[in-house]
PDB file of C-alpha atoms in Angstrom:
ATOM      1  CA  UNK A 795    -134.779  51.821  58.620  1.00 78.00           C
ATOM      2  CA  UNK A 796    -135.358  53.571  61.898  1.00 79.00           C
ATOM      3  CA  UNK A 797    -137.169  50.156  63.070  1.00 80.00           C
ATOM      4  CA  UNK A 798    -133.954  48.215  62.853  1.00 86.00           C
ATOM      5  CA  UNK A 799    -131.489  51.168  63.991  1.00 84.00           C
ATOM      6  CA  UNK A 800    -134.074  51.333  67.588  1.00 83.00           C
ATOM      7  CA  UNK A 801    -134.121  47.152  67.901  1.00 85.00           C
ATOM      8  CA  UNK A 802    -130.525  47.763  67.691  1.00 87.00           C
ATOM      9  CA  UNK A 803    -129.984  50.462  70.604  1.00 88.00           C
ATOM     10  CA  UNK A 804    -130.265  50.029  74.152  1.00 88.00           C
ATOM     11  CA  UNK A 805    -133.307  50.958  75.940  1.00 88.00           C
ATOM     12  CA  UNK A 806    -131.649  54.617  76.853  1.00 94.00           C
ATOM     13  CA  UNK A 807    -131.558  55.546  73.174  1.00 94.00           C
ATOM     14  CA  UNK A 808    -135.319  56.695  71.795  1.00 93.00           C
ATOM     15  CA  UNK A 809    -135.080  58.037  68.210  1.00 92.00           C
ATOM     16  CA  UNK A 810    -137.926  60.608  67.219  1.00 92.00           C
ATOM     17  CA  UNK A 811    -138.838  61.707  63.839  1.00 90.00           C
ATOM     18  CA  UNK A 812    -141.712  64.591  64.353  1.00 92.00           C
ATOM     19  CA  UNK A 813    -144.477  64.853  62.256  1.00 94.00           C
ATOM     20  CA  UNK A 814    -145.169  67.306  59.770  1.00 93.00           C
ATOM     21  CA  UNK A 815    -141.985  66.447  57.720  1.00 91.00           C
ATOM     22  CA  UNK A 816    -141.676  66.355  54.343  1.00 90.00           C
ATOM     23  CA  UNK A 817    -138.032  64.974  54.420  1.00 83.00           C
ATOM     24  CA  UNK A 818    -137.492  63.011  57.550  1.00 80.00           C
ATOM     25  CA  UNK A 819    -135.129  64.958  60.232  1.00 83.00           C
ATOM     26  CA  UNK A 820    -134.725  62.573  62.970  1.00 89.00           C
ATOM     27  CA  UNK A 821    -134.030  63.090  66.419  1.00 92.00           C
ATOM     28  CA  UNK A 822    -132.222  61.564  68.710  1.00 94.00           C
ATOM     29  CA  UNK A 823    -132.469  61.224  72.988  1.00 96.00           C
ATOM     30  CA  UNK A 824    -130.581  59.187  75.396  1.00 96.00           C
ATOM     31  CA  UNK A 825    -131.539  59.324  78.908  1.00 95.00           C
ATOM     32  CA  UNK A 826    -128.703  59.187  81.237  1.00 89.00           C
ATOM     33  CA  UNK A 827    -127.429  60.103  84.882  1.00 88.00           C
ATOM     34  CA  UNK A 828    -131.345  60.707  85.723  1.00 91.00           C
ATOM     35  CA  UNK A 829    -131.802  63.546  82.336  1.00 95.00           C
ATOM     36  CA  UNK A 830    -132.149  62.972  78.936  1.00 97.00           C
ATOM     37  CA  UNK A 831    -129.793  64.604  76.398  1.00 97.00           C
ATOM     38  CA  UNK A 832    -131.310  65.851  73.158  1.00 96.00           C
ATOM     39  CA  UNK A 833    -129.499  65.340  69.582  1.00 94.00           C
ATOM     40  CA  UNK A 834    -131.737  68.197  67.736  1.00 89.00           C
ATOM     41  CA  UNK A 835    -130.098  67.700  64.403  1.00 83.00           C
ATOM     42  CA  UNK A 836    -130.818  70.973  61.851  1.00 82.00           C
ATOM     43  CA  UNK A 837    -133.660  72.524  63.121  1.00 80.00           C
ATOM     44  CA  UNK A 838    -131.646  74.406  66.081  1.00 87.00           C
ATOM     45  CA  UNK A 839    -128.391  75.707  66.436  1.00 85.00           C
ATOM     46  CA  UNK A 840    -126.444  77.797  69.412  1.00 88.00           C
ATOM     47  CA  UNK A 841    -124.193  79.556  67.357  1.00 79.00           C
ATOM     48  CA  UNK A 842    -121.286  81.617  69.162  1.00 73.00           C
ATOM     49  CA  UNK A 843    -119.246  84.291  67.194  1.00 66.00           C
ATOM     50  CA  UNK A 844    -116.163  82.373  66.819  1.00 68.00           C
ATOM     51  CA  UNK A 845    -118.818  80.156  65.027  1.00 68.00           C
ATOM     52  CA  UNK A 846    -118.962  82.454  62.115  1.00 68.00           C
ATOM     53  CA  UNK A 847    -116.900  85.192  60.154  1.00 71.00           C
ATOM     54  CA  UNK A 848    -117.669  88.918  60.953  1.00 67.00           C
ATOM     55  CA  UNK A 849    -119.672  89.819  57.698  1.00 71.00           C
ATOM     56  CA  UNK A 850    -122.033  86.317  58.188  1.00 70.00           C
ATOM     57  CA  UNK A 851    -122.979  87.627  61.914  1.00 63.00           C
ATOM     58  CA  UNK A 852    -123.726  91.101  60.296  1.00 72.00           C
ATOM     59  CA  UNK A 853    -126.101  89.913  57.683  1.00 71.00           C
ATOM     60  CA  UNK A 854    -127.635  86.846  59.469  1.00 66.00           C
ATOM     61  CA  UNK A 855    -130.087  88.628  61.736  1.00 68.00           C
ATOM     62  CA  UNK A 856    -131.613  89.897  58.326  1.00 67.00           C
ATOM     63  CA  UNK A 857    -132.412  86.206  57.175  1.00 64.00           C
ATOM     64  CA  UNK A 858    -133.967  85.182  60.302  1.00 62.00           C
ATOM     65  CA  UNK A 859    -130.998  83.680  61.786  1.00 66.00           C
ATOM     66  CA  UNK A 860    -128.154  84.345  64.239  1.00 72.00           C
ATOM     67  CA  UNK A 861    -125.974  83.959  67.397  1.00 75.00           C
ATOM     68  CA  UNK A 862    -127.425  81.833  70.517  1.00 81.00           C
ATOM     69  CA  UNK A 863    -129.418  78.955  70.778  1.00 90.00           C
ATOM     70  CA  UNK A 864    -132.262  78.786  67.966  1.00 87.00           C
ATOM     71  CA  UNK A 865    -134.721  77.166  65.874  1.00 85.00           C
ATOM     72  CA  UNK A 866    -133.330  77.990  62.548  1.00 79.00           C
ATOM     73  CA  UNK A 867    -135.596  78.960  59.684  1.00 72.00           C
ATOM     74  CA  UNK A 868    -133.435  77.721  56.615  1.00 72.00           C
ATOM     75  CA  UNK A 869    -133.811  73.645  57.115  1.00 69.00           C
ATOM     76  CA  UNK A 870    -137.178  74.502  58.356  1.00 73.00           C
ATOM     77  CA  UNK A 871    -137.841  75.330  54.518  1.00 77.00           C
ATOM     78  CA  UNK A 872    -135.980  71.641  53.680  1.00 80.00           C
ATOM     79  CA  UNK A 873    -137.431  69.718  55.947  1.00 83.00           C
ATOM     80  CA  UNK A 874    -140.923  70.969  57.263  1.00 87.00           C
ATOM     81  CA  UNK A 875    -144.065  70.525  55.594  1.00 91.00           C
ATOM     82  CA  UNK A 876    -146.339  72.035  57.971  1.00 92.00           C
ATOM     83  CA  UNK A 877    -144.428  73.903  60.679  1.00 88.00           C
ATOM     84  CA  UNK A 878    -147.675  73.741  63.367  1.00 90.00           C
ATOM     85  CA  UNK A 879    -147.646  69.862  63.184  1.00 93.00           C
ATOM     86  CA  UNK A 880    -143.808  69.694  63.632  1.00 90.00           C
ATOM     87  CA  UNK A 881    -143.730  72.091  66.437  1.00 90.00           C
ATOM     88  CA  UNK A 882    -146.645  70.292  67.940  1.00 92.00           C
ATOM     89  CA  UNK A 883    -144.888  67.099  67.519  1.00 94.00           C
ATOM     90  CA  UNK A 884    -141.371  68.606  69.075  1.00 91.00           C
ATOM     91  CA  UNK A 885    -142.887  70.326  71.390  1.00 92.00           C
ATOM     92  CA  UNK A 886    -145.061  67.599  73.032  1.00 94.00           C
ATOM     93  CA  UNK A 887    -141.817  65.117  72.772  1.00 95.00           C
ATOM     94  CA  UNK A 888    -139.767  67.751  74.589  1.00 93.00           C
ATOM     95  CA  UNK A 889    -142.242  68.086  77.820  1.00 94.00           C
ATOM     96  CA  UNK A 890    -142.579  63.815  77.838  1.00 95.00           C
ATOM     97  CA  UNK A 891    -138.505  63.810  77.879  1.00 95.00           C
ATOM     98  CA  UNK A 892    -137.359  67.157  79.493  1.00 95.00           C
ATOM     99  CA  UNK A 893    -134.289  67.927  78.051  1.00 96.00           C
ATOM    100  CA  UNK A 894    -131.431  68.308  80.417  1.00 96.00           C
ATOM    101  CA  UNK A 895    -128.505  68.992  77.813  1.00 96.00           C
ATOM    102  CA  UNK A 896    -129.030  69.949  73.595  1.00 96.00           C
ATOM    103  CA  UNK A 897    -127.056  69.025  71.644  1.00 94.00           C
ATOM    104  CA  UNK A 898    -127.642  71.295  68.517  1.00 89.00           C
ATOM    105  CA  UNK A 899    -126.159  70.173  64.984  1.00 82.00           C
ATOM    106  CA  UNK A 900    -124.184  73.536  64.666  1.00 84.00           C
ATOM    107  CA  UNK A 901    -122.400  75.293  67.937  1.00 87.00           C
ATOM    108  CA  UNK A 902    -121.878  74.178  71.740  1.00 90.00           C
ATOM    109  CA  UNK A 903    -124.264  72.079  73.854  1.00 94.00           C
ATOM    110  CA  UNK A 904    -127.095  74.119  76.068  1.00 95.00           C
ATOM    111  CA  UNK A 905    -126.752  72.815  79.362  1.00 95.00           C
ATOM    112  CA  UNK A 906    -128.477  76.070  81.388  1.00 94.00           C
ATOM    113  CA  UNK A 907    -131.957  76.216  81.448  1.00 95.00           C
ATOM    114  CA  UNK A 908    -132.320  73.687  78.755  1.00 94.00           C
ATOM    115  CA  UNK A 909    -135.777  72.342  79.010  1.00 94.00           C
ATOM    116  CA  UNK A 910    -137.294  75.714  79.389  1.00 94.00           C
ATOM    117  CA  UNK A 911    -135.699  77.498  76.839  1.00 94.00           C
ATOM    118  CA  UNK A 912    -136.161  74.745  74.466  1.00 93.00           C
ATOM    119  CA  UNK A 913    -139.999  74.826  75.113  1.00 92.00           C
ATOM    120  CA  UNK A 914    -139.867  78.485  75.320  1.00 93.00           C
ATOM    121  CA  UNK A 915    -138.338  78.148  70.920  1.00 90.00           C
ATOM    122  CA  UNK A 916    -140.973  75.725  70.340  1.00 88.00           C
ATOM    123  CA  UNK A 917    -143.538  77.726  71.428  1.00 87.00           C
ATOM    124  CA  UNK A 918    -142.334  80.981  70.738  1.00 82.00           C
ATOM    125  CA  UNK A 919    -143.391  79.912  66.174  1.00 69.00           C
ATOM    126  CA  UNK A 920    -147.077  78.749  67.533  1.00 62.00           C
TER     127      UNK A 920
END
């Protein structure tokens, strides 16, 4: 159970599961050297073309996906029951913790700009 897993972490380590899930997706912060560092799990992705073969990157724009750093749609349809209650939830845990560094479950970190582009995703589906 989350309970247990956060008595077991030190105070730098939060774990976050939004609401509005309808299979749980957690997420997961640590807050070091003065800025926190987001685990984002699923949801987002920063994708670079070595990430994926030619033909994927040709026909991904078409399903709502793509290169760069994302919210992707397809665990949205997995995970999220009511997409303005999660992005509510995400997006009101992201300006309490800016994040300095993403870490996205698929491609590199985002380290420039982090916290306002990561906002600027979240609110970008309102």
């Amino acid at each position: 159970p989350i309970a247990e897993l956060a008595e077991r972490a030190t105070a730098r380590v939060s774990f976050f599961v939004p609401d509005g899930l309808k299979a749980p997706d957690m997420l997961l912060r640590v807050s070091a050297g003065g800025g926190n560092v987001w685990w984002m799990g699923d949801l987002f992705s920063n994708s670079a073309a070595g990430d994926q073969v030619w033909w994927l990157r040709l026909l991904a724009p078409l399903f709502g996906s793509g290169l760069g750093y994302r919210r992707n749609s397809k665990p949205g349809v997995v995970y999220v029951k009511d997409q303005g209650t999660w992005l509510r939830s995400i997006g009101g845990a992201i300006a309490a913790h800016s994040p300095s560094v993403v870490v996205p479950a698929h491609g590199d970190p985002v380290v420039d700009d982090t916290a306002s582009r990561t906002q600027a995703l979240v609110n970008a589906a309102r």
